[in-house]
Every structure is written in structure tokens, then in C-alpha cells.
PDB file of C-alpha atoms and ligand atoms in Angstrom:
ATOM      1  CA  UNK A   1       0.102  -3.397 -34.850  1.00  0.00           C
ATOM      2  CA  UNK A   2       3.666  -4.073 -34.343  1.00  0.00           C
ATOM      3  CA  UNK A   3       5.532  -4.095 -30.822  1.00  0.00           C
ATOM      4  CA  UNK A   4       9.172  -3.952 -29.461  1.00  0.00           C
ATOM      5  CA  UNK A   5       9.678  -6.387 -26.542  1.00  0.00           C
ATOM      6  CA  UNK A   6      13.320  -5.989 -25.038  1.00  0.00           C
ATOM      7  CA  UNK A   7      14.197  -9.331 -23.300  1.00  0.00           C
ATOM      8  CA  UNK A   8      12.284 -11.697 -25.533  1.00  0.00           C
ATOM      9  CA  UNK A   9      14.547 -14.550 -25.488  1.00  0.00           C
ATOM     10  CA  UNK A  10      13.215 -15.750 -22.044  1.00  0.00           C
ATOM     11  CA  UNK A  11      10.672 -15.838 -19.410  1.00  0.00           C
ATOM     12  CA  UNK A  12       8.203 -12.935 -18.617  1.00  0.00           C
ATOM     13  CA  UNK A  13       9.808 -11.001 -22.161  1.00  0.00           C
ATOM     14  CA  UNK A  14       9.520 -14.110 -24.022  1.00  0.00           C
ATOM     15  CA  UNK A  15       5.600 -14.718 -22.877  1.00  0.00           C
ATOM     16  CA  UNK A  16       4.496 -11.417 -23.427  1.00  0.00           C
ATOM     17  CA  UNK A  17       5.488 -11.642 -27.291  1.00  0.00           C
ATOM     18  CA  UNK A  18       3.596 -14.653 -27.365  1.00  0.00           C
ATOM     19  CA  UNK A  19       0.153 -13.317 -25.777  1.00  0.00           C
ATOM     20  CA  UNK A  20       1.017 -10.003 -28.394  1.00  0.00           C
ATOM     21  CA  UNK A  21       1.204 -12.278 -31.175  1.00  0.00           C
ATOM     22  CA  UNK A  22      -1.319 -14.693 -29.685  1.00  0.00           C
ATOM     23  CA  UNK A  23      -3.692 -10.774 -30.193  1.00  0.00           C
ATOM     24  CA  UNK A  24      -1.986 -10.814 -34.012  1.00  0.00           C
ATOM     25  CA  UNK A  25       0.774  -8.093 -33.402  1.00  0.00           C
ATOM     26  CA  UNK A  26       3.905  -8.553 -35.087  1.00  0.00           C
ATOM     27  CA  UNK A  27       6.892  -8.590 -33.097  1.00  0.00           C
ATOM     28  CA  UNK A  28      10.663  -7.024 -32.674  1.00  0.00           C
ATOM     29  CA  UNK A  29      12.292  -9.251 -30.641  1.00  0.00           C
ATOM     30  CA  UNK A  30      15.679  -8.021 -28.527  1.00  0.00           C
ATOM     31  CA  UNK A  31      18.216  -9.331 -26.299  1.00  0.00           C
ATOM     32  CA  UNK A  32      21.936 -10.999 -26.590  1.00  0.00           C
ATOM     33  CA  UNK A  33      20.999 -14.325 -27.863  1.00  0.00           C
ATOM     34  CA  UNK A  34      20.593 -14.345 -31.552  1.00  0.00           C
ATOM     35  CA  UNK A  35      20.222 -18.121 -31.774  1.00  0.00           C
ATOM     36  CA  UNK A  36      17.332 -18.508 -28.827  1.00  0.00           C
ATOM     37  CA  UNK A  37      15.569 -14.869 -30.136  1.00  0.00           C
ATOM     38  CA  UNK A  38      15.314 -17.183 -33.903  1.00  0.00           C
ATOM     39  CA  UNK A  39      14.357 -20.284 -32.556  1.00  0.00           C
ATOM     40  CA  UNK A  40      11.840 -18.336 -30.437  1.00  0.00           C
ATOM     41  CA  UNK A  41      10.572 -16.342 -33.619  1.00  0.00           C
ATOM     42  CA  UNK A  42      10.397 -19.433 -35.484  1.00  0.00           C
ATOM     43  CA  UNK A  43       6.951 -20.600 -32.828  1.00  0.00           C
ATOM     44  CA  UNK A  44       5.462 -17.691 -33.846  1.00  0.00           C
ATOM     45  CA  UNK A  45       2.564 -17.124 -36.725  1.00  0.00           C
ATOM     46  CA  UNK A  46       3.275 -13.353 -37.041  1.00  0.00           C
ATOM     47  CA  UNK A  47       5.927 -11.362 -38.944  1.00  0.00           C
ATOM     48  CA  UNK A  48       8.843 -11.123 -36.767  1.00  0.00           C
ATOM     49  CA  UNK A  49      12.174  -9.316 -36.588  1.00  0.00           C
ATOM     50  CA  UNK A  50      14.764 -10.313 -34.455  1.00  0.00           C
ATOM     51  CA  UNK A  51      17.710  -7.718 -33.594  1.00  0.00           C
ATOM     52  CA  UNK A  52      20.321  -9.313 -30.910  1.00  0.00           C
ATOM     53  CA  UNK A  53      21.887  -6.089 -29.013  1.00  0.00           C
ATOM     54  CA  UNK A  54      23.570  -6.389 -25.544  1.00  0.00           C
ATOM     55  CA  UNK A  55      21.349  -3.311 -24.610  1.00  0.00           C
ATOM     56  CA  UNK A  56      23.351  -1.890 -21.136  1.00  0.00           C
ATOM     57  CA  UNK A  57      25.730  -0.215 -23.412  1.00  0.00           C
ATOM     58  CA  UNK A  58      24.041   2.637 -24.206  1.00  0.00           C
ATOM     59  CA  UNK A  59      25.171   3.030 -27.996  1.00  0.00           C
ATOM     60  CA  UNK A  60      22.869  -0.010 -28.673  1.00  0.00           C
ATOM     61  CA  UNK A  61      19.987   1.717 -27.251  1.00  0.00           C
ATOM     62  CA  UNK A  62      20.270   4.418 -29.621  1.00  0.00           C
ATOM     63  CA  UNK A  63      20.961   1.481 -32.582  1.00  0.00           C
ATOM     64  CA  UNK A  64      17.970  -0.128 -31.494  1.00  0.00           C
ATOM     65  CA  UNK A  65      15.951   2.889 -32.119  1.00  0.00           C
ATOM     66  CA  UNK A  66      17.406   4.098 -35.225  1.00  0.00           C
ATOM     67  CA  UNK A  67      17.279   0.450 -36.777  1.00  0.00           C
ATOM     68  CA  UNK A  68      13.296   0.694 -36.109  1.00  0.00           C
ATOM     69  CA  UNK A  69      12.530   4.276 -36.209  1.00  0.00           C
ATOM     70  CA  UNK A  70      11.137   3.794 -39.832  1.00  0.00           C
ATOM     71  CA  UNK A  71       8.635   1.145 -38.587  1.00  0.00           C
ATOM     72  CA  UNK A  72       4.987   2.205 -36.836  1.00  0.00           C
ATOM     73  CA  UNK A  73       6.194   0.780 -33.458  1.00  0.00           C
ATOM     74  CA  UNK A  74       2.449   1.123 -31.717  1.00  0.00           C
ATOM     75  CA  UNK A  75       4.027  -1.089 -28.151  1.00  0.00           C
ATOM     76  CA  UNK A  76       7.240  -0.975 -26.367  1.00  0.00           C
ATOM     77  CA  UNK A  77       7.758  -3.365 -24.286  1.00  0.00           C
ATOM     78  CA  UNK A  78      10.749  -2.516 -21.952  1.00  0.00           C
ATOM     79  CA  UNK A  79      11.263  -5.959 -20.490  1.00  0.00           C
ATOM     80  CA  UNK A  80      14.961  -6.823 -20.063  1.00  0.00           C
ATOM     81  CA  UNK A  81      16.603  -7.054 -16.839  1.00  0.00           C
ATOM     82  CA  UNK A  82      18.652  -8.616 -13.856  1.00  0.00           C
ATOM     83  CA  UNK A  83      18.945  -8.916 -10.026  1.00  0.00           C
ATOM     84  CA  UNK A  84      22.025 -10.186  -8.382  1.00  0.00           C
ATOM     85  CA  UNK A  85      22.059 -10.501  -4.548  1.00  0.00           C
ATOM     86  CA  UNK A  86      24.978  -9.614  -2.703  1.00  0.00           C
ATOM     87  CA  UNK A  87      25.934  -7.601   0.826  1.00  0.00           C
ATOM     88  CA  UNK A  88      26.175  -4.030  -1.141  1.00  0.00           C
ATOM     89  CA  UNK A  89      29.564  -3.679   0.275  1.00  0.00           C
ATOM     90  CA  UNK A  90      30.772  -6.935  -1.130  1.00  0.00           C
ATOM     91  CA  UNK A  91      29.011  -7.049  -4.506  1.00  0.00           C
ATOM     92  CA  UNK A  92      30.634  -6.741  -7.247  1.00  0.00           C
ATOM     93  CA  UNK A  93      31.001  -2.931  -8.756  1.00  0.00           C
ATOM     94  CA  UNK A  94      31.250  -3.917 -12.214  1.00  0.00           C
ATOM     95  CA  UNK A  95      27.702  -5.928 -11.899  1.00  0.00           C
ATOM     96  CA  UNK A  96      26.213  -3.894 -10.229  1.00  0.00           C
ATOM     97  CA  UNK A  97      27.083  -0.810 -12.870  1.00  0.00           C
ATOM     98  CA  UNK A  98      25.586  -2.997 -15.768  1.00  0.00           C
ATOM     99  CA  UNK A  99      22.436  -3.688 -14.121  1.00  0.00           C
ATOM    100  CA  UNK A 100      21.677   0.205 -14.058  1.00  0.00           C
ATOM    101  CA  UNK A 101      22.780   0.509 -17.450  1.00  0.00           C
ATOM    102  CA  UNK A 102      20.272  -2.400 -18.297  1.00  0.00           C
ATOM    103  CA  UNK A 103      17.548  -1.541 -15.640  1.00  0.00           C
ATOM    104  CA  UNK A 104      17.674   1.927 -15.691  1.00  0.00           C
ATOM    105  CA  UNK A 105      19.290   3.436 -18.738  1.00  0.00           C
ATOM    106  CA  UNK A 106      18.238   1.408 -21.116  1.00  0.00           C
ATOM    107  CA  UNK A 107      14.764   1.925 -20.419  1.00  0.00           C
ATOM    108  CA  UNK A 108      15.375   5.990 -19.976  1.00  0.00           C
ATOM    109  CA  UNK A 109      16.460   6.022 -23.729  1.00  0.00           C
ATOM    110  CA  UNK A 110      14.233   3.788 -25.258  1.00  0.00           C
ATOM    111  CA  UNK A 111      11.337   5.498 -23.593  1.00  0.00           C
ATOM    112  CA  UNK A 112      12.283   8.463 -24.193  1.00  0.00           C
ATOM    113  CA  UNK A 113      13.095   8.030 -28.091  1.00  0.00           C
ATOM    114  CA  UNK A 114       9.889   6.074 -28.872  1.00  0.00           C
ATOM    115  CA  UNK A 115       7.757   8.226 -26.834  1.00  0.00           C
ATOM    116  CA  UNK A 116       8.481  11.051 -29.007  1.00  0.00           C
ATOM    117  CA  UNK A 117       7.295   9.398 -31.811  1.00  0.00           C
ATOM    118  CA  UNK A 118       3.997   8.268 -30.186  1.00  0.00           C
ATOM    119  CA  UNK A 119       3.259  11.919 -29.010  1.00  0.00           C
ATOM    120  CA  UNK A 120       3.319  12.760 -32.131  1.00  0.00           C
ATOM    121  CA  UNK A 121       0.537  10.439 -33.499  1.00  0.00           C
ATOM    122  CA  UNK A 122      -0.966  10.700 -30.248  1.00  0.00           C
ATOM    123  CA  UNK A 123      -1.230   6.508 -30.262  1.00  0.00           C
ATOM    124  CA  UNK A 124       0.713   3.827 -28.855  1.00  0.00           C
ATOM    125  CA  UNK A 125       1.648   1.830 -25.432  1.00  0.00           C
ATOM    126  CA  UNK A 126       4.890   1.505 -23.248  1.00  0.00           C
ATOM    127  CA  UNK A 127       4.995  -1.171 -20.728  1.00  0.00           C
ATOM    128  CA  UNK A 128       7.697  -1.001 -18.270  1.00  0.00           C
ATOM    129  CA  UNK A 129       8.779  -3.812 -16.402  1.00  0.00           C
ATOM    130  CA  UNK A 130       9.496  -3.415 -12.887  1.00  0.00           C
ATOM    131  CA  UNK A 131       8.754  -5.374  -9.791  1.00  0.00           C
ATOM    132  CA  UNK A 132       7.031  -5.526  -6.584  1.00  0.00           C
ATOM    133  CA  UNK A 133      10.564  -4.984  -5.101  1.00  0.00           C
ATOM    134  CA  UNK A 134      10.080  -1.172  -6.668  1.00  0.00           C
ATOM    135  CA  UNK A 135       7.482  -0.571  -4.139  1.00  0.00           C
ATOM    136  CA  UNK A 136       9.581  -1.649  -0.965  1.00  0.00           C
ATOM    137  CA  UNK A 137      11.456   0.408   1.316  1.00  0.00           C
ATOM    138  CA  UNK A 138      14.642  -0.848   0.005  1.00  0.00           C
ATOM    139  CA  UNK A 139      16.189  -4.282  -0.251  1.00  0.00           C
ATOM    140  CA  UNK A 140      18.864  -5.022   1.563  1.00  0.00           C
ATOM    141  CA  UNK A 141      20.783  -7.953   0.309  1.00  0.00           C
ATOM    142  CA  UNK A 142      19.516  -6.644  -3.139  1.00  0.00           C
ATOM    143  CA  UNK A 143      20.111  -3.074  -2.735  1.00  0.00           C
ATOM    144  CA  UNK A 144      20.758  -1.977  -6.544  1.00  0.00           C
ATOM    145  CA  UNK A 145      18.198  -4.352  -7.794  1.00  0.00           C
ATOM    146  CA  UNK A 146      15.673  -3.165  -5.467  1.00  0.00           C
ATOM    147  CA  UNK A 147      16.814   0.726  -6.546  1.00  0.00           C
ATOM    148  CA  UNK A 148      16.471   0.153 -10.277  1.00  0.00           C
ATOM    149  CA  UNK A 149      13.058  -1.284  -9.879  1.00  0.00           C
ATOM    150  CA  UNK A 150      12.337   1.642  -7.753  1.00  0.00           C
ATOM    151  CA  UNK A 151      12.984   4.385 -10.183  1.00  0.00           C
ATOM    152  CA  UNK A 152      11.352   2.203 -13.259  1.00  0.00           C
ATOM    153  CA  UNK A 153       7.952   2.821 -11.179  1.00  0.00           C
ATOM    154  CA  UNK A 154       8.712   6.615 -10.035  1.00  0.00           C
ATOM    155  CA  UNK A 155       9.535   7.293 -14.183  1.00  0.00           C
ATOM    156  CA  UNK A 156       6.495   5.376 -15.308  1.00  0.00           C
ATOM    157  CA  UNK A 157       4.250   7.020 -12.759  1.00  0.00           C
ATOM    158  CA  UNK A 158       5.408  10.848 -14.032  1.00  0.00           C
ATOM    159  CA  UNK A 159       5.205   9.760 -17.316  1.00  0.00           C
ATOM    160  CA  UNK A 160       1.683   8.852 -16.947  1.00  0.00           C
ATOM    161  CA  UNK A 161       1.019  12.051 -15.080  1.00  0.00           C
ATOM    162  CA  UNK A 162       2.792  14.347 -17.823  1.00  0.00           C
ATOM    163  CA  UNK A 163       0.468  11.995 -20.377  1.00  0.00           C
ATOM    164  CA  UNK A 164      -2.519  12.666 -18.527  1.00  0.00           C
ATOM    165  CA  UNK A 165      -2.320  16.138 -18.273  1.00  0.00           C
ATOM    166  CA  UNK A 166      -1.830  16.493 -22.345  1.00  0.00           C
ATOM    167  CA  UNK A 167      -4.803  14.449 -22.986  1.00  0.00           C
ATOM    168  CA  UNK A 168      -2.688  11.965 -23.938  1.00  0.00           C
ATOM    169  CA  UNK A 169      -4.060   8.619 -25.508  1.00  0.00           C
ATOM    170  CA  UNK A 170      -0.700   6.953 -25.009  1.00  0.00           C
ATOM    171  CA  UNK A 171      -0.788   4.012 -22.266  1.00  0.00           C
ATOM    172  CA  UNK A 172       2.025   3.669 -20.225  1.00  0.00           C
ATOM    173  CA  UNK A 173       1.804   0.871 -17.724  1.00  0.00           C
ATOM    174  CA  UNK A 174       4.071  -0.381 -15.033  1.00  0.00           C
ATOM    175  CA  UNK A 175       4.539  -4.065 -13.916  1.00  0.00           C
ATOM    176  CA  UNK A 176       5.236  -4.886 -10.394  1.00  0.00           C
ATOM    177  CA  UNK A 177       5.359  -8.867  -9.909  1.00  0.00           C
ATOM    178  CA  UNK A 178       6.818 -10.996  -7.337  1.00  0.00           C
ATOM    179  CA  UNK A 179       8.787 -14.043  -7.805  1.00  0.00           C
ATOM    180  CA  UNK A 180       8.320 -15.372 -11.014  1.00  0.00           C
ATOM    181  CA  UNK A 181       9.310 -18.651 -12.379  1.00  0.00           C
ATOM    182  CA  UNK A 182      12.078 -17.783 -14.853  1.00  0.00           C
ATOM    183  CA  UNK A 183      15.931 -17.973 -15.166  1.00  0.00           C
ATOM    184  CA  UNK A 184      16.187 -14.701 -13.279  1.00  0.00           C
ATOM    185  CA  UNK A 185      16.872 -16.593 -10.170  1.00  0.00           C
ATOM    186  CA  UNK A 186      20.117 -18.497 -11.697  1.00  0.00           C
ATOM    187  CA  UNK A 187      21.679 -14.933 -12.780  1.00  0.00           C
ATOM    188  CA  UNK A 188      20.470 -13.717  -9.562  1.00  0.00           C
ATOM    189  CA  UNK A 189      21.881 -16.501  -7.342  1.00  0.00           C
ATOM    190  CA  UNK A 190      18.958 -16.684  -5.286  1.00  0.00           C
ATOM    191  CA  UNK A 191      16.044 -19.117  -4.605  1.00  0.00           C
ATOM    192  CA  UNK A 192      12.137 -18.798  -4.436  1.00  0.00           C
ATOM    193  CA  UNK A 193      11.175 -18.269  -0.485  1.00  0.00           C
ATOM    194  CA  UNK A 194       7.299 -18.191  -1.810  1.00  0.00           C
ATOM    195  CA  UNK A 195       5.735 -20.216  -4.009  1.00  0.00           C
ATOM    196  CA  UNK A 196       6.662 -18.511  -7.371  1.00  0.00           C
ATOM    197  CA  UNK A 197       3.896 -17.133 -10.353  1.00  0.00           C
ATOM    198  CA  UNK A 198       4.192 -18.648 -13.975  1.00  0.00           C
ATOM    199  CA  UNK A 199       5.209 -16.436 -16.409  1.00  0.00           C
ATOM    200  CA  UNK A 200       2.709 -16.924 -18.515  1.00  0.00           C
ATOM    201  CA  UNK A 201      -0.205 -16.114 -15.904  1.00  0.00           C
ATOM    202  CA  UNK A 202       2.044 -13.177 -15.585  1.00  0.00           C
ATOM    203  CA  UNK A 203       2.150 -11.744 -19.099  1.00  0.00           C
ATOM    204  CA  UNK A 204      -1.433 -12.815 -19.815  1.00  0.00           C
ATOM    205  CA  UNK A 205      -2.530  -9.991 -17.544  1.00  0.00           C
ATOM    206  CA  UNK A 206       0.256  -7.545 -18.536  1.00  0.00           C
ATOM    207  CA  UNK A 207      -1.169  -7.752 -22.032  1.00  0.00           C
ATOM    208  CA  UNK A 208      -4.852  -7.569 -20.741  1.00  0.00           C
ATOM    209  CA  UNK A 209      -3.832  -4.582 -18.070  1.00  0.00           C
ATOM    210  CA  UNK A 210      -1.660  -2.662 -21.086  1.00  0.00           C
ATOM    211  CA  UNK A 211      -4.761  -2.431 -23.297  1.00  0.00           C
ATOM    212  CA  UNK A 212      -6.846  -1.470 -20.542  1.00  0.00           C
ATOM    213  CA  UNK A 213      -4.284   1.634 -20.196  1.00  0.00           C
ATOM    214  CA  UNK A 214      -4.142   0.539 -16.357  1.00  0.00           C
ATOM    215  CA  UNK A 215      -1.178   2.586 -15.076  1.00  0.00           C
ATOM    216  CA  UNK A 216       0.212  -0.266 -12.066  1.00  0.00           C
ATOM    217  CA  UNK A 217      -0.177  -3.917 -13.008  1.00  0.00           C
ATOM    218  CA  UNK A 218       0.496  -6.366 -10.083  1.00  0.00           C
ATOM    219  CA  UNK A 219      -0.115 -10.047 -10.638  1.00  0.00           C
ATOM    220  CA  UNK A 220      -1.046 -11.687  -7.625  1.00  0.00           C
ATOM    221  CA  UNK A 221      -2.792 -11.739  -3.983  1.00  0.00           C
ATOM    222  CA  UNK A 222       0.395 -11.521  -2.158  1.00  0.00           C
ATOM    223  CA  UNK A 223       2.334  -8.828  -4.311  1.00  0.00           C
ATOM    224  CA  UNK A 224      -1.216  -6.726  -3.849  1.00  0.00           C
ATOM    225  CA  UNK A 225      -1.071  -6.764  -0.046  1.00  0.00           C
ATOM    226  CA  UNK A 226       2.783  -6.410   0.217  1.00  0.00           C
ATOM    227  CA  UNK A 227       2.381  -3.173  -1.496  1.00  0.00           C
ATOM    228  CA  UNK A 228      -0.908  -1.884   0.821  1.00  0.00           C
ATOM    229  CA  UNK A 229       2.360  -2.574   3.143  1.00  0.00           C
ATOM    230  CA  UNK A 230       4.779  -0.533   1.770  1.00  0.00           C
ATOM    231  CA  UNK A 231       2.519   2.219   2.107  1.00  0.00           C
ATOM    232  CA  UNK A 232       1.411   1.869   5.992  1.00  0.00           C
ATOM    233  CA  UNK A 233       4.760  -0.338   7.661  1.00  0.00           C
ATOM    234  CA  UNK A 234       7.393   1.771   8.927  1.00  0.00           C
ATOM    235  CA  UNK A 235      10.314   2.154   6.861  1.00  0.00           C
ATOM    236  CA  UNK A 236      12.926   0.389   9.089  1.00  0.00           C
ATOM    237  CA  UNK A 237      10.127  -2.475  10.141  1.00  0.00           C
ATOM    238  CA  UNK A 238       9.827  -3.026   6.135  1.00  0.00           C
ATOM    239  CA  UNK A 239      13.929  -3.192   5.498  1.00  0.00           C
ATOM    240  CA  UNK A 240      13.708  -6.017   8.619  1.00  0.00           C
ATOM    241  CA  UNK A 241      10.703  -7.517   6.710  1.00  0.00           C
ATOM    242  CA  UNK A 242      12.861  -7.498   3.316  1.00  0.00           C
ATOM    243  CA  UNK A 243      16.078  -8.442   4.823  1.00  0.00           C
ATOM    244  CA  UNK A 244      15.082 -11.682   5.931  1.00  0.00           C
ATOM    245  CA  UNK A 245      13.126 -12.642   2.836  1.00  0.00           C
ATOM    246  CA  UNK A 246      16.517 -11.509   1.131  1.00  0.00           C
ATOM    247  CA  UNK A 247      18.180 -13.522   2.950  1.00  0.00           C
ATOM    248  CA  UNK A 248      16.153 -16.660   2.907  1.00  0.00           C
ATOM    249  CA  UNK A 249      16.311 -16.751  -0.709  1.00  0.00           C
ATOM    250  CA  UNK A 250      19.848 -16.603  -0.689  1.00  0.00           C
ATOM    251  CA  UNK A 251      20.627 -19.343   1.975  1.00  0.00           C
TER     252      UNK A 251
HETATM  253  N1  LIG B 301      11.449 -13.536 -12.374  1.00  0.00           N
HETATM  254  C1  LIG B 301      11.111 -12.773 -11.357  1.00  0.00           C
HETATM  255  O1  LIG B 301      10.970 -13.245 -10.223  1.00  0.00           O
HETATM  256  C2  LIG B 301      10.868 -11.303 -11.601  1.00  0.00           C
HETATM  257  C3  LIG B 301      10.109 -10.605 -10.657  1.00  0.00           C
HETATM  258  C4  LIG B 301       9.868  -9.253 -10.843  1.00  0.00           C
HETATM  259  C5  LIG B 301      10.367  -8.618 -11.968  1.00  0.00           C
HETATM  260  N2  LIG B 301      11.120  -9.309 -12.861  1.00  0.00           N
HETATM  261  C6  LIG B 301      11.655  -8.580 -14.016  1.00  0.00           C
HETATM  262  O2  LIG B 301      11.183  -9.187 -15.205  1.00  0.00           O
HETATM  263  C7  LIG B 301      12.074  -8.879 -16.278  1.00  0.00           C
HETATM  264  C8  LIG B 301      12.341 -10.140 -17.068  1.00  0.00           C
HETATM  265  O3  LIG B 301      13.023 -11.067 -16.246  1.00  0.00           O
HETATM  266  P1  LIG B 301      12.715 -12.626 -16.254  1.00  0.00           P
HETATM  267  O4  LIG B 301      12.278 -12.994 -14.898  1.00  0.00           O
HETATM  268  O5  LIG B 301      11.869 -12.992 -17.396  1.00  0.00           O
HETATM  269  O6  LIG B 301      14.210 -13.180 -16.388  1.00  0.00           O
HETATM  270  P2  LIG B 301      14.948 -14.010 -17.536  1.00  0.00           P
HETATM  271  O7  LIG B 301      14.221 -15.272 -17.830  1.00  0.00           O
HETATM  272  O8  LIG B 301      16.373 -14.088 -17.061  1.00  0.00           O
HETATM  273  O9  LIG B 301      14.867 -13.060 -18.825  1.00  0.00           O
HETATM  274  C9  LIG B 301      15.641 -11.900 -18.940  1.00  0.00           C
HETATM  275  C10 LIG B 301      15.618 -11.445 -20.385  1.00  0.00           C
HETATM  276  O10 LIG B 301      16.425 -10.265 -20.512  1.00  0.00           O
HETATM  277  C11 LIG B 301      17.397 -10.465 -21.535  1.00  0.00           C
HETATM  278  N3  LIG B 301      18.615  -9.736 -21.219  1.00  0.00           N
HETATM  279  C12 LIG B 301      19.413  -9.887 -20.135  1.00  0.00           C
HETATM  280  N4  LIG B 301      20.466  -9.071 -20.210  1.00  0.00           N
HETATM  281  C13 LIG B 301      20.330  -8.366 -21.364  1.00  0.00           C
HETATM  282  C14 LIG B 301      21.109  -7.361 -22.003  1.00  0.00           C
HETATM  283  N5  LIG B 301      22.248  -6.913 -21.458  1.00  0.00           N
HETATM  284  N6  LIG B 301      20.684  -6.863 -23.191  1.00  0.00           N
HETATM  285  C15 LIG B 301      19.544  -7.317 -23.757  1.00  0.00           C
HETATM  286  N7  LIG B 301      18.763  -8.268 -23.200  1.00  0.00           N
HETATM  287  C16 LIG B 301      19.159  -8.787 -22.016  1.00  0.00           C
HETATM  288  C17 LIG B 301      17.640 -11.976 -21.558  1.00  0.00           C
HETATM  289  O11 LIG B 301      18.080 -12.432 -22.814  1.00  0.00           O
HETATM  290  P3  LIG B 301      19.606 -12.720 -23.221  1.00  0.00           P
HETATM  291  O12 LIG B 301      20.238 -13.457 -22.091  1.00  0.00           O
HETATM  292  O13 LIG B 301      19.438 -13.488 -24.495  1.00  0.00           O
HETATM  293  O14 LIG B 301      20.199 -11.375 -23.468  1.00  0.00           O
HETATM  294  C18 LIG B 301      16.206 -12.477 -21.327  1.00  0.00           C
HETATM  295  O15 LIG B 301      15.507 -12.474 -22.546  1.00  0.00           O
HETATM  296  C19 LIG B 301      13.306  -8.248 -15.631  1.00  0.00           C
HETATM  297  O16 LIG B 301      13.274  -6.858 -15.815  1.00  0.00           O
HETATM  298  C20 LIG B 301      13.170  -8.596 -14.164  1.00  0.00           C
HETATM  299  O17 LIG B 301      13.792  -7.665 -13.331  1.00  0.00           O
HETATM  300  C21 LIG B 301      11.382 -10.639 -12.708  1.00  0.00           C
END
């Protein structure tokens, strides 16, 4: 088998190549940094192919796909992302902009381009990566962030239901974690207010959960009851709720 894992140079992308190849999969391996993505590959005891893309500009989503569109890609991993917490009116615009074109867009092309090709063997799996902050009223402090993640779990969930209804046997799997130890909080400029998962517990049961086909991964006991929240809190009680955890990690 051979996957595509956006984001592999670090953390929860980086970790879920290694549990793929750890199952014998050979790897694509995508983000900016050429130099970490070889060192990385260089670990590993499967074939590998790095490709270093800056994928929010949308061109390089479409070069992704047409550099690989020759391969059998049986996983897609959509995996690269970033947070940055601000007061929405002070944020910066530019940032902000880039994070949809990473959180959002990127994953609308790829998904859409690879998908086609997996419909037509009728195999293959797509794991988006979202977060328990998708589930949330909104995140105030966060507000983009917590709006990309958002619509990752709306797509994935349609997806699945336009799958089903084909008697599809593509997977498509969303993951919803919490705080995660990673470099996401440095580009982020936030802190952990809870005690944060490893990223390898967390891509250990991504991988398990993908091959299972199950449809909404979410590691942990706290991430499972904050979403039975989401879905009985009222919405302005939950934006209190997330405003001071937002803020807490920033301060
Ligand atoms: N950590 C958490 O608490 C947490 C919680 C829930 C969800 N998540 C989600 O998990 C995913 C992975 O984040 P992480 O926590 O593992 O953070 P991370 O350690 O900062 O890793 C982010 C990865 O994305 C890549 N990346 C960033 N910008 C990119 C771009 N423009 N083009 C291509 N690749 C890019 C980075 O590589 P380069 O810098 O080399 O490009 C890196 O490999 C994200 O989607 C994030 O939203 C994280």
C-alpha cells in the first residue's frame, strides 16, 4: 500500500507515517521543510518519497496531485495545519487567510482529486485531520481556527454519507483531538490549559480507527465528553466555556 501524509515533517503528521510504515506502507511525505521531511524519511524502513510544497497556495495542491497521480495512492492523509490565537478583530488578516487556504482548501482539493481516483477502484482511505475544536460552538479567541476545523468535520461527515449511499468501500475518517503535544502551540502562541495527549498515542489510534473505516476518531476521555457537550450545552454557555479555556491558554 502506499499513503500520502500532508504535514509529515512534525508531530501528529510525522507519527502517523511512522505507525503506516510501522503496518509496511510506503510513504509520500509533504510539507515546507525539505531538509526535516529527508532526515525524517531517512528513520524509516519503507520506500519513501518526499515532495516539499508550501501547500496553502493552491497551485501546489494541484502539483501535488499531478506529481502522484501515476502512483496507486490507497491513503490520504490530510494532516497539515495551524491555529493562531488572536481577538478576531485584531488578528492578523493575512494569517488568518493562509490558514483557510491550508485548513480548508487544501484539503477541499486534495480530497476531491484523490477521491476520484479511489471511486473509481472502489478502494482506498482519506483521513482528515480536524480537532475537537470542530465540534464546539465556536472559539472565540480562536475564531478562524475553530471555523476551519469546523467545516473539515461537516465535509468529512457528507463525504461519508455520499460514500455510504454508493456502497462505497472507501473509508473516510475524521480526527477530532484535543491538545496535543506538538509544535502547534509555538505557531499558535498559546499554552496547554490541560494536560496535553502524546502524539504518538494519538496517531496509534488514528491508524487503528482508519482501518476500522470508523467515520469520527477522538482520542481521549476528555475530548469524548466535551463533545457529548457540544451537543446538549447551550450555544452561548459553550462560547463562555471556550472563551475562558481560550483565554487561559493564551495568558
Ligand atoms: N497539537 C494539537 O494540540 C492539535 C489538536 C487538534 C488538532 N491538531 C491538528 O493536527 C494537525 C497537525 O498539527 P500538529 O499538532 O502535529 O502541529 P505541528 O507539529 O506544527 O505540525 C504541523 C505540520 O504541518 C506542516 N505544515 C505547516 N504549514 C504547512 C504548509 N503551508 N504547507 C505544507 N505543510 C505545512 C508542518 O511542516 P512544515 O513546517 O515543514 O511545513 C508540520 O509537518 C493540524 O491540522 C492541527 O490543526 C493539532
Amino acid at each position: 500500500m502506499l499513503a500520502i501524509v500532508t504535514g509529515a515533517s512534525s508531530g501528529i503528521g510525522r507519527d502517523i507515517a511512522k505507525k503506516l510504515a510501522d503496518r509496511n506502507i510506503d510513504l509520500i511525505l509533504v510539507s515546507r521543510n525539505e531538509e526535516s521531511l529527508s532526515l525524517f524519511a531517512k528513520t524509516l524502513k519503507v520506500k519513501t518519497k518526499i515532495i516539499a510544497l508550501d501547500l496553502s497556495n493552491r497551485q501546489n495542491c494541484y502539483k501535488l496531485y499531478d506529481m502522484t497521480k501515476n502512483e496507486k495512492i490507497d491513503i490520504l492523509v490530510n494532516n497539515a495545519g495551524f491555529g493562531s490565537c488572536n481577538q478576531f478583530s485584531n488578528s492578523e488578516l493575512i494569517t488568518d487567510l493562509n490558514m483557510i487556504d491550508l485548513n480548508i482548501c487544501a484539503v477541499q482539493i486534495l480530497s476531491r482529486l484523490y477521491i476520484k481516483d479511489f471511486i473509481e477502484r472502489d478502494s482506498g482511505y482519506i483521513l482528515n485531520v480536524a480537532s475537537s475544536a470542530g465540534f464546539t460552538a465556536g472559539g472565540p479567541l480562536m475564531a478562524t481556527y475553530y471555523a476551519t476545523k469546523s467545516y473539515i468535520i461537516k465535509l468529512s461527515l457528507a463525504i461519508y454519507e455520499e460514500l455510504r449511499r454508493s456502497n462505497s468501500n472507501i473509508g473516510i475518517s475524521v480526527l477530532c483531538p484535543g491538545p496535543v503535544k506538538t509544535k502547534f502551540n509555538n505557531r499558535a502562541g498559546v499554552h496547554f490549559s490541560v494536560k496535553p495527549l502524546l502524539s504518538e498515542d494519538v496517531a496509534k489510534m488514528a491508524v487503528e480507527k482508519l482501518f476500522k473505516k470508523q467515520l469520527v476518531i477522538i482520542p481521549g476521555l476528555l475530548m469524548k465528553l466535551s463533545y457529548v457537550a457540544s451537543k446538549i450545552l447551550p450555544l452561548k454557555l459553550q462560547l463562555k466555556i471556550a472563551y475562558k479555556i481560550q483565554h487561559k491558554k493564551k495568558t
